[in-house]
Coordinates of C-alpha atoms in Angstrom, one line a residue:
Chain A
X757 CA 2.4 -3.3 30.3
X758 CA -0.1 -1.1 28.3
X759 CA 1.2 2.0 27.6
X760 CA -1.4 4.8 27.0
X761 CA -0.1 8.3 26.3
X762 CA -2.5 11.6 27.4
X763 CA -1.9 14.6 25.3
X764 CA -0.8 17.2 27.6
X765 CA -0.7 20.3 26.0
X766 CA -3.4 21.9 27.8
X767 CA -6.4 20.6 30.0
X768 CA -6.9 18.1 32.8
X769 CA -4.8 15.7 31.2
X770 CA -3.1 15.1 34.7
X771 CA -6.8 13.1 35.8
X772 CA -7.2 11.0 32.7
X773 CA -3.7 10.0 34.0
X774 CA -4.8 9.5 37.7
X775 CA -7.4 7.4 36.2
X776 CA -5.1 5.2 34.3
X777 CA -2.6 5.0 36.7
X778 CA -5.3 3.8 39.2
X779 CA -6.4 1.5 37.0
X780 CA -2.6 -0.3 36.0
X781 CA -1.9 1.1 33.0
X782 CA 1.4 3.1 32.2
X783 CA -0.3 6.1 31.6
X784 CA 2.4 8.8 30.1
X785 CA 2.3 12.7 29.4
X786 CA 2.6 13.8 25.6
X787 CA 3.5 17.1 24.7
X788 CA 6.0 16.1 21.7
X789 CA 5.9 13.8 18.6
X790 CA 8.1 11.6 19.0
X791 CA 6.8 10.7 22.0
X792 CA 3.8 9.5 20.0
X793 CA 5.7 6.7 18.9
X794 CA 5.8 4.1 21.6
X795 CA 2.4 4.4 23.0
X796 CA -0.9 1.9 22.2
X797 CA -3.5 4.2 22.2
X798 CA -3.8 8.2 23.0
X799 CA -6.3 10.4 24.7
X800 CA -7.2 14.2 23.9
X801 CA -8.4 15.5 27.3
X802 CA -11.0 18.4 28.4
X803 CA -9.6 21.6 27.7
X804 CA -9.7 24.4 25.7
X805 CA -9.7 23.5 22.0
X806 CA -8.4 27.2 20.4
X807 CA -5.5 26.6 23.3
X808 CA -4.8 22.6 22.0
X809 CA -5.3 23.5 18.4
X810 CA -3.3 26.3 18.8
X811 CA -0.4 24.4 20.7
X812 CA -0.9 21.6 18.4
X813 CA 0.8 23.3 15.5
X814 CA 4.3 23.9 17.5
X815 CA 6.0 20.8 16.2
X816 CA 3.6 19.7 13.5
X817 CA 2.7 17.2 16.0
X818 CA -0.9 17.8 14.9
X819 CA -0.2 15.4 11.6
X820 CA 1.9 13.0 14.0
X821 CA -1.4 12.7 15.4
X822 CA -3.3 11.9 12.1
X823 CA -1.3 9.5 10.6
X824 CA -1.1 7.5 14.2
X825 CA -5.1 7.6 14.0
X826 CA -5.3 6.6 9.9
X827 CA -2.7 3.9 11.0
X828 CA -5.3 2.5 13.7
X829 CA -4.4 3.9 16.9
X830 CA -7.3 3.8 19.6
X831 CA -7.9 7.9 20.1
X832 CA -10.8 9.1 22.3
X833 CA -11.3 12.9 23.0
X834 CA -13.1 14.2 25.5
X835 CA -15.1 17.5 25.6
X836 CA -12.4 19.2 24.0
X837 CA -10.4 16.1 22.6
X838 CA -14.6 15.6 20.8
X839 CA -13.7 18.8 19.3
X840 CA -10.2 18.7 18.3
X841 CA -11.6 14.5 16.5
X842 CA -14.5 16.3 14.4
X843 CA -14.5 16.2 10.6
X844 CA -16.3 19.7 10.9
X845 CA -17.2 22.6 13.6
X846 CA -20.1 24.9 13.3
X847 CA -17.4 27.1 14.8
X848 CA -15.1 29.9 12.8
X849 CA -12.1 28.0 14.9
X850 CA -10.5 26.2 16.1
X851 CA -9.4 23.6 12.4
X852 CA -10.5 20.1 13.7
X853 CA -8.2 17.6 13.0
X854 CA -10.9 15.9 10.7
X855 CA -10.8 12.3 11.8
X856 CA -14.1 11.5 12.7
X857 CA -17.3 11.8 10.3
X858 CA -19.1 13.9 13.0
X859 CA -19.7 17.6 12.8
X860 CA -19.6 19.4 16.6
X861 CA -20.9 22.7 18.0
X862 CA -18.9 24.2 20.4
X863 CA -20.4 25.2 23.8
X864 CA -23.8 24.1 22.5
X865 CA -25.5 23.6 25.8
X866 CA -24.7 27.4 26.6
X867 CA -21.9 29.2 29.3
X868 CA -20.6 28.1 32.3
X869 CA -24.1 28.6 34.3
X870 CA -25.8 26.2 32.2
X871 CA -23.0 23.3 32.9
X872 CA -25.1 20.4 34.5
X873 CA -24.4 16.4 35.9
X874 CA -26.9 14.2 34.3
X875 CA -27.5 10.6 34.5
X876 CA -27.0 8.6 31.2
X877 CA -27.5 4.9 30.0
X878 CA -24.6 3.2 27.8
X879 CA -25.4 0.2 26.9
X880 CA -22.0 -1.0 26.3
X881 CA -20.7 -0.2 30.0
X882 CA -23.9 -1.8 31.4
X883 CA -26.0 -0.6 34.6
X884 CA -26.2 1.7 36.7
X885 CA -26.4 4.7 34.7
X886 CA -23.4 7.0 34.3
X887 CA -23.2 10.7 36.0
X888 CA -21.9 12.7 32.8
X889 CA -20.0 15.7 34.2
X890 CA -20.7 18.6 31.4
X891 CA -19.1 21.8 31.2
X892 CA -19.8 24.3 28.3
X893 CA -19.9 21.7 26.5
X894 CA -19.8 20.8 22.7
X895 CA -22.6 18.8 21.1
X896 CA -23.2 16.5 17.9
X897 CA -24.8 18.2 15.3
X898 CA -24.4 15.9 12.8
X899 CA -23.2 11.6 13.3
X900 CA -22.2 10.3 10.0
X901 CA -21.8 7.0 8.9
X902 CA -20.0 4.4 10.0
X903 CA -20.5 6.4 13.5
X904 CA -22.4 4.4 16.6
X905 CA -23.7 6.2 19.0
X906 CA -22.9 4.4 22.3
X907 CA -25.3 6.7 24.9
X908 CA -27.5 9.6 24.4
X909 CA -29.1 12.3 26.8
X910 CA -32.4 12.2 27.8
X911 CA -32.6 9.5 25.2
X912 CA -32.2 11.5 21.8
X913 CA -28.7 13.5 21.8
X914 CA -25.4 11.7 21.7
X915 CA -22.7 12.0 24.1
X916 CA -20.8 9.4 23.4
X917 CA -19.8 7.9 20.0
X918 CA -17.3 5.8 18.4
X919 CA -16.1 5.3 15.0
X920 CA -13.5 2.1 14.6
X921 CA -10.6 3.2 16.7
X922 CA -11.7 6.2 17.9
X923 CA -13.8 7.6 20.8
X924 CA -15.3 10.7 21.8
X925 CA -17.7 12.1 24.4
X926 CA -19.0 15.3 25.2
X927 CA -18.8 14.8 29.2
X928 CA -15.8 14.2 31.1
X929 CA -15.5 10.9 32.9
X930 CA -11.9 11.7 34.0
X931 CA -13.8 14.1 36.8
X932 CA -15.7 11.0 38.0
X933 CA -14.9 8.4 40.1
X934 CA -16.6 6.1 37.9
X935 CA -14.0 4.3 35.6
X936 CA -15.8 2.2 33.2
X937 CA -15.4 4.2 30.2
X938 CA -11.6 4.0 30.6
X939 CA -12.1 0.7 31.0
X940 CA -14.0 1.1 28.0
X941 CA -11.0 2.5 26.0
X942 CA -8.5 0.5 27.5
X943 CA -10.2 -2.8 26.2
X944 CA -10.5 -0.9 22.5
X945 CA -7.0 -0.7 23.0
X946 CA -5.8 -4.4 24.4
X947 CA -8.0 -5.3 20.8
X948 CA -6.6 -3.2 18.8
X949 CA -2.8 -4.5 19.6
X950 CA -4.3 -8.3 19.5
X951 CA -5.6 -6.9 16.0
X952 CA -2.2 -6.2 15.1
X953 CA -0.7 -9.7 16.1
X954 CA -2.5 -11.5 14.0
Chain B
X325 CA -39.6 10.2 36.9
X326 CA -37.5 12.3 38.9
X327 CA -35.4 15.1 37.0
X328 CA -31.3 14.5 38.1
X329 CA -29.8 17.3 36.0
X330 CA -28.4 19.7 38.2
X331 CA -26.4 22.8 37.6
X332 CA -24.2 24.4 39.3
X333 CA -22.4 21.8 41.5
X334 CA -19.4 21.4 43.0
X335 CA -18.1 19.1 40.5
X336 CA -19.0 21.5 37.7
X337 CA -18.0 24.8 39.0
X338 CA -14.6 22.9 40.1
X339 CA -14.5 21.1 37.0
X340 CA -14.1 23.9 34.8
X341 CA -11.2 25.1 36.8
X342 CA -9.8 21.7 35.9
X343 CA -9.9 22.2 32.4
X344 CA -8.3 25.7 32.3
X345 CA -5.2 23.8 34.0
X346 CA -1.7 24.5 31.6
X347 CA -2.8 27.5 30.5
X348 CA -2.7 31.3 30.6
X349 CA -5.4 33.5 31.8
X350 CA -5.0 37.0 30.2
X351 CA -5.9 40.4 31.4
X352 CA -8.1 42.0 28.3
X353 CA -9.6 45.3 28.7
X354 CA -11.2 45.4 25.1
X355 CA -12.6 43.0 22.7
X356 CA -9.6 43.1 20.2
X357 CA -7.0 42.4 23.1
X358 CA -9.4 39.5 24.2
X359 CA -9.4 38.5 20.2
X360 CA -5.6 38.9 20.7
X361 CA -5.4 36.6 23.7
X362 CA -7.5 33.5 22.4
X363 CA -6.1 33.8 18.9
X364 CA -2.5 33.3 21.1
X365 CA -3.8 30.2 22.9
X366 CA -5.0 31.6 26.2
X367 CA -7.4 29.4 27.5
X368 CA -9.7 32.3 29.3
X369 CA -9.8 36.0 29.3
X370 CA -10.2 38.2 32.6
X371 CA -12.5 41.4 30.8
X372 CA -11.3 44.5 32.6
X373 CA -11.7 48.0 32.4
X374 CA -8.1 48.7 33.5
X375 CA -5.2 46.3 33.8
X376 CA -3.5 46.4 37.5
X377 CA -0.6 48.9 36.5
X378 CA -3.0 51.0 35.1
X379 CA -5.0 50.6 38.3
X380 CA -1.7 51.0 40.6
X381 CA -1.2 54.6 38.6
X382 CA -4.7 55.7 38.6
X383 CA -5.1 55.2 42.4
X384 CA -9.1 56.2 44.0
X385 CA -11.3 53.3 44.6
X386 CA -11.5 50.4 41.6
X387 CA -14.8 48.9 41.2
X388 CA -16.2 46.3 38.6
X389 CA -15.9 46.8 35.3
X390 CA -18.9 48.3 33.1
X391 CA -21.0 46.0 32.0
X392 CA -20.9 46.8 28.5
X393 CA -17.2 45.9 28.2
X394 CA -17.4 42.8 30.0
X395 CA -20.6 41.5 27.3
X396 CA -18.8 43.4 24.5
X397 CA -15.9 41.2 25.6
X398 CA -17.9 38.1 26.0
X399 CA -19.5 38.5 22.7
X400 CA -15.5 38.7 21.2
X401 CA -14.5 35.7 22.2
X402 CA -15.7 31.5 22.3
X403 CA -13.1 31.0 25.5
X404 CA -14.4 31.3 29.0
X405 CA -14.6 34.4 30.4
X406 CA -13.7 35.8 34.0
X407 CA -14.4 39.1 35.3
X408 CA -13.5 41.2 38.8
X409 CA -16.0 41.7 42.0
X410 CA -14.7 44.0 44.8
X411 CA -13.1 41.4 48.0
X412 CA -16.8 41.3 49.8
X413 CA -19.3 43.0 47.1
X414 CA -21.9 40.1 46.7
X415 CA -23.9 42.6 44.2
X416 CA -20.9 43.3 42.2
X417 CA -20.7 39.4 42.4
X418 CA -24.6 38.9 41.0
X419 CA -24.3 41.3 38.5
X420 CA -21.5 39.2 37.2
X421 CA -23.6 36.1 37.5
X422 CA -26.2 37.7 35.6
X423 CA -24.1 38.9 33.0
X424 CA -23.2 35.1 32.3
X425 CA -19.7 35.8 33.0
X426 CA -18.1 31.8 33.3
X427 CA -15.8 32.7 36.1
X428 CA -15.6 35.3 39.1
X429 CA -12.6 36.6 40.5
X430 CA -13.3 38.0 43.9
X431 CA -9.6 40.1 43.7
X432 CA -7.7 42.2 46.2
X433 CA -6.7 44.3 42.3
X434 CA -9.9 46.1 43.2
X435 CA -10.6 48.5 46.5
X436 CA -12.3 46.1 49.2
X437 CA -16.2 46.5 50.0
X438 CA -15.5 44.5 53.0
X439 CA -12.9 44.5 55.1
X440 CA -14.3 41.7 57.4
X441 CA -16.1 39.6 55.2
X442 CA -15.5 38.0 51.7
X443 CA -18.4 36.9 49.2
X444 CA -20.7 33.7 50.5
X445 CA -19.5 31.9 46.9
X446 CA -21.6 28.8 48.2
X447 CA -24.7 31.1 47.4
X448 CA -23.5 31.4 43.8
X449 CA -24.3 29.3 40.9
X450 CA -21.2 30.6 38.5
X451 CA -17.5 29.7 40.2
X452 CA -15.2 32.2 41.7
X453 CA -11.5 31.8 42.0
X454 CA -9.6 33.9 44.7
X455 CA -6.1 35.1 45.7
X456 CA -4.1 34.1 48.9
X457 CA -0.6 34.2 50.0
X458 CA -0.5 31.4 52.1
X459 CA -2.3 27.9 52.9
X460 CA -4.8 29.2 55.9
X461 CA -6.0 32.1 53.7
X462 CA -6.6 29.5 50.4
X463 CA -8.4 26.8 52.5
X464 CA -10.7 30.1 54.1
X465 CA -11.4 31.3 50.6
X466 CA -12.3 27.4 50.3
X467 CA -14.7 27.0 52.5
X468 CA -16.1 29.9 51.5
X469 CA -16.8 28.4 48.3
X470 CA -13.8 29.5 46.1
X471 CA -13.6 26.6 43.2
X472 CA -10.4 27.5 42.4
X473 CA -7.4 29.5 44.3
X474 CA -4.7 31.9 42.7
X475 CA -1.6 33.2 44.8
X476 CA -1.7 36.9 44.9
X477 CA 1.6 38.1 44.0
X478 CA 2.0 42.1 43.4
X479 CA -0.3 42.6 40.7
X480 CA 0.6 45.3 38.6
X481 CA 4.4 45.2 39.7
X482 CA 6.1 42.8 36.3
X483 CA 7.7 41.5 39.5
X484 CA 7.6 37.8 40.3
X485 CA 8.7 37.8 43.6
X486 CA 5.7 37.7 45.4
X487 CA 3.9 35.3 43.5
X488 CA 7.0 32.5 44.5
X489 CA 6.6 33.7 47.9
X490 CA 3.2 32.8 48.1
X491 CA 3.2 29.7 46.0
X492 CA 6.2 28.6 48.1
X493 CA 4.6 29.2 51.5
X494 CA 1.5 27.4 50.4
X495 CA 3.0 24.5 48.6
X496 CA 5.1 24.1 51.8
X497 CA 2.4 24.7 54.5
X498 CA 0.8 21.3 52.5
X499 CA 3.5 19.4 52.6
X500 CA 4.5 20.2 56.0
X501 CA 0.7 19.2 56.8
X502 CA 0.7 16.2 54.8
X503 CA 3.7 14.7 57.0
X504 CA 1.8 16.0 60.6
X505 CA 0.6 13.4 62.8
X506 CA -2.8 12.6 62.7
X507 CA -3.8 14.2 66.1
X508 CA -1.3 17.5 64.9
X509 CA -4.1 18.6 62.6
X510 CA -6.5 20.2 65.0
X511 CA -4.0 22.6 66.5
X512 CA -3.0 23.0 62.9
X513 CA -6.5 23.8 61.7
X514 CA -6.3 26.3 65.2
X515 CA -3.2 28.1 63.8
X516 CA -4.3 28.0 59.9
X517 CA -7.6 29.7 61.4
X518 CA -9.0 27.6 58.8
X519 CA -11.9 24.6 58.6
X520 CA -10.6 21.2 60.0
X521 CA -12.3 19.1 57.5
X522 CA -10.3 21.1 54.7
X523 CA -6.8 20.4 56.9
X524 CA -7.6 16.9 56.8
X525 CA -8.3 17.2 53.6
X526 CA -5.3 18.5 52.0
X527 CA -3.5 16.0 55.0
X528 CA -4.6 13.1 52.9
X529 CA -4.3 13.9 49.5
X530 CA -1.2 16.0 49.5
X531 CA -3.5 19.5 47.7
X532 CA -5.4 21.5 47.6
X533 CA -9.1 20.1 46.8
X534 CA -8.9 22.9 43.7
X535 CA -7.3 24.1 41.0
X536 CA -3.9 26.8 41.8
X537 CA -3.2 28.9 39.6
X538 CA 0.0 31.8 40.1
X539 CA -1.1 35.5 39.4
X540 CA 0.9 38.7 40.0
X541 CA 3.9 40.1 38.3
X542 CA 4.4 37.5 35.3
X543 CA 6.1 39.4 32.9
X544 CA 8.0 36.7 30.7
X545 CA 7.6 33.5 29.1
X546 CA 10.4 32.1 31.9
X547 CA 8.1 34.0 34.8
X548 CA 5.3 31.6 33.8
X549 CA 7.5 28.4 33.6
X550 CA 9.2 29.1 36.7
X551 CA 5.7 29.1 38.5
X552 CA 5.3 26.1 36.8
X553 CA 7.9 24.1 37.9
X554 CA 7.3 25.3 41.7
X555 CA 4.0 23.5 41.3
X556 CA 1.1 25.5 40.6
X557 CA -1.0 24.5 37.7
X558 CA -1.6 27.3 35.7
X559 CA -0.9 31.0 35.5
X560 CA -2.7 34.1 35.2
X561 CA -0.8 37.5 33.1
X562 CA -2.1 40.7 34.1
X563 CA -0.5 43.7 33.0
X564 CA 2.7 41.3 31.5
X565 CA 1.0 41.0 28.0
X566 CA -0.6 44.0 27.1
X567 CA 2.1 46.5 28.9
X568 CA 4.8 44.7 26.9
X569 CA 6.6 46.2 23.5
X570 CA 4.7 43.5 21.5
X571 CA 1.7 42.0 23.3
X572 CA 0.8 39.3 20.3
X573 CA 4.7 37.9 20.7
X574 CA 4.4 38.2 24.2
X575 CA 1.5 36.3 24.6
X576 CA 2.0 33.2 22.3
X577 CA 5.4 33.0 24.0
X578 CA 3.8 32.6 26.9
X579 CA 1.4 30.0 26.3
X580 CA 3.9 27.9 24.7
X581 CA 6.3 28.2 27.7
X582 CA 3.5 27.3 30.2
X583 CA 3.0 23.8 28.1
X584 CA 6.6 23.2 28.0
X585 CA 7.7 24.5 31.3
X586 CA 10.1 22.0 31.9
X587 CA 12.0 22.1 28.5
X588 CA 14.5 25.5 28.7
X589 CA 15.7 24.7 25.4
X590 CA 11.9 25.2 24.0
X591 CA 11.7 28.1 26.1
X592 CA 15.2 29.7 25.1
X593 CA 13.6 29.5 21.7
X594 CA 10.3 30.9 22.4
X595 CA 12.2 34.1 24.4
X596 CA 14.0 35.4 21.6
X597 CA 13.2 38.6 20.1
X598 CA 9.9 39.2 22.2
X599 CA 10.6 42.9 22.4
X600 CA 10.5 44.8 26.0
X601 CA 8.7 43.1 28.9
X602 CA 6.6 45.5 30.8
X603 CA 8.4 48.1 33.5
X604 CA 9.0 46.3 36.3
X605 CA 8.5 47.6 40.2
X606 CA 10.4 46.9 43.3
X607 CA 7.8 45.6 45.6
X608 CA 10.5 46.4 48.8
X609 CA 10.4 50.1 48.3
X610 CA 6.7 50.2 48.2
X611 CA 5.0 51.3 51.3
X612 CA 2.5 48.7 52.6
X613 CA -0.4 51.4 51.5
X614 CA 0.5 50.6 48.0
X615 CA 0.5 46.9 48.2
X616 CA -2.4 45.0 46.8
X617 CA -1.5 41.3 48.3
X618 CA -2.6 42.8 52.1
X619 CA -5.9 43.4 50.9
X620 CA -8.1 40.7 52.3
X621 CA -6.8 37.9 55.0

């Protein structure tokens, strides 16, 4: 069975797993390194990023976390898991963990007054249009390349991006009940271990 | 073509509450204490003029805090930030909103404007949490639009007691629920004093339909991971961090033991050497006058 590990330091990691659970996969709580070490593919949830970053340091499982991602892990971040991926912030902190070539602005789209639900298209999980839950949430500034930008807001800002193994959007689908973007991930990750039989 | 973004929602004013979940929500009452608090891994700040012990000393009527503190505060710090309205003072309340404050805390720790009626939150665009001390007063504060529920506890009082009192009674009121027959949960919904849909509600799924967090007399890294591992999702420290011998300590320690609430050799670790805790008070001596947690119902 596919086992998918949530990092549960801080956050709503406890409905990613709800999401996985409901969708078969052995979906497990991660708040230590070595526990890193028989998953397929992780997921940084909504949170607070100063709190993860912070509690990512205990441990050192912050560079657990790297080398699982440079080894080809699937990792997608949402809201704050886009943060913690970013190779730069336009923030004085948290210190991403520099994986992905994106740079991200923390609580670009303003406070918690301004947190909206908007329709958006993504191509790659098809039709109808998927409500994007956002709350103070982080933006691209800048998409690098090797970067593709899999849906946009009102058709010009990304929201959700991938770069080889790794996902991140700016909206949390885990609030939904709409699971295609964990299906999403957990296809990125059935390819990933197919990858690594051949 | 029609315009779908909407602000405001249930989903988002709940959803924020969801990502807050894990952590610790700290009392600041200036902007370094609130740099304090983030650089230590809080995940929100509550901006006050006066933490609850000082509140408890000071005695006369508490009110919101100025303004200029709560924006000096915002301005500090890139976590959310909460601030206090009076139990019933919708102006206090839009104030608050208009201050862009991210969360509002409509707390007993100030004096009541209303002793009858809380805040309409459904009228409000910015969330509110609440306190109650048992299932019937949460699931009111619910359908009064509360997005997210804390038990009271003694505020002010570095003693935990009442905070596993409340937790307790409303963790148990839902699973006592959660096992009623089917046609139980009217007279249930009758003795909660409390909406049906909400009884049915928390009959099917087992929760509450938001976020519960523990407030009240934490005062130590193994206060917050006891709270923990009674089942609430998050915790709130008032007076614990700022009141103790070494609030920086104090407060890292106590983020660290809310991740890893249910590992006491991490938390062993993490209690070492943190100094004094704040004074503590026995909440049994204290006359009913005295008590916070009655305010409200």
């Amino acid at each position: 069975m596919l086992k998918i590990g949530i990092l549960a330091v801080q956050g709503d990691f406890a409905e990613h797993k709800l999401m996985l659970t409901n969708l078969d996969i052995d979906a497990v709580e991660i708040r230590l390194p070595e526990q890193l070490e028989d998953i397929d593919g992780l997921i940084i949830p909504g949170g607070e990023s100063t709190t993860i970053a912070q509690l990512l340091n205990i441990f050192d499982i912050k560079n657990s976390i790297i080398t699982k991602a440079k080894s080809g892990m699937p990792i997608w971040g949402t809201c704050a898991g886009m943060i913690m991926l970013a190779n730069s912030l336009t923030d004085k902190r948290p210190t991403p963990l520099k994986l992905m070539n994106t740079v991200v602005s923390r609580n670009a789209f303003g406070r918690q007054i301004d947190s909206f639900e908007e329709n958006i298209e993504i191509k790659a999980i098809g039709h109808p249009k998927y409500r994007g839950i956002f709350i103070r949430a982080p933006m691209f500034i800048q998409i690098g390349e090797g970067v593709e930008v899999l849906g946009k807001l009102n058709d010009d800002n990304p929201v959700l991006v991938r770069e080889k193994n790794l996902l991140a959007s700016s909206f949390h689908p885990e609030l939904t009940p709409d699971t295609r973007i964990h299906e999403y991930f957990i296809k990125m990750v059935k390819n990933q271990i197919s990858n690594d039989n051949n | 073509m029609a315009n779908n973004n909407s602000k405001g929602t249930w989903e988002v004013k709940s959803g924020l509450a969801q990502m807050l979940k894990g952590g610790v929500i700290m009392d600041v009452v200036t902007a370094d204490q609130a740099k304090i608090a983030e650089d230590a891994g809080a995940c929100s700040v509550m901006a006050l003029e006066r933490v609850p012990s000082d509140i408890r000393k000071d005695g006369g009527v508490a009110r919101m805090s100025d303004p200029t503190k709560i924006v000096e505060i915002t301005e500090a710090v890139t976590i959310p930030v909460m601030a206090k309205c009076r139990i019933g003072h919708f102006v206090e309340a839009q104030i608050l909103e208009s201050l862009g404050v991210d969360y509002i805390d409509e707390s007993e720790v100030l004096t009541p404007a209303d002793e009858n009626n809380h805040v309409n939150k459904n009228d409000f665009k910015v969330p509110f949490v609440c306190g109650a001390r048992n299932l019937g007063e949460a699931l009111r504060r619910i359908g009064e639009g509360a997005s997210m529920i804390r038990t009271k506890g003694e505020a002010g009082t570095g003693n935990i007691v009442e905070a596993v009192r409340h937790a307790r009674s409303v963790l148990g009121e839902i699973k006592r629920i959660q096992n009623m027959d089917e046609v139980e949960l009217m007279a249930c919904a009758r003795d909660l004093q409390t909406p049906f849909e909400l009884v049915k509600n928390v009959h099917e799924t087992g929760k509450l339909p938001v976020v519960n967090f523990a407030a009240g007399g934490i005062a130590s890294p193994a206060d917050a991971a006891l709270m923990m591992q009674i089942g609430v999702e998050g915790v709130f420290v008032g007076s614990g961090i700022f009141k103790s011998s070494d609030p920086q300590k104090m407060a890292n320690a106590i983020v660290k033991a809310t991740t890893h609430y249910n590992d006491p050799k991490i938390i062993a670790e993490i209690s070492k050497g943190l100094g004094d805790a704040m004074p503590g008070l026995d909440v049994r001596t204290m006359p009913e006058e005295e008590q916070l947690s009655v305010r409200g119902w």
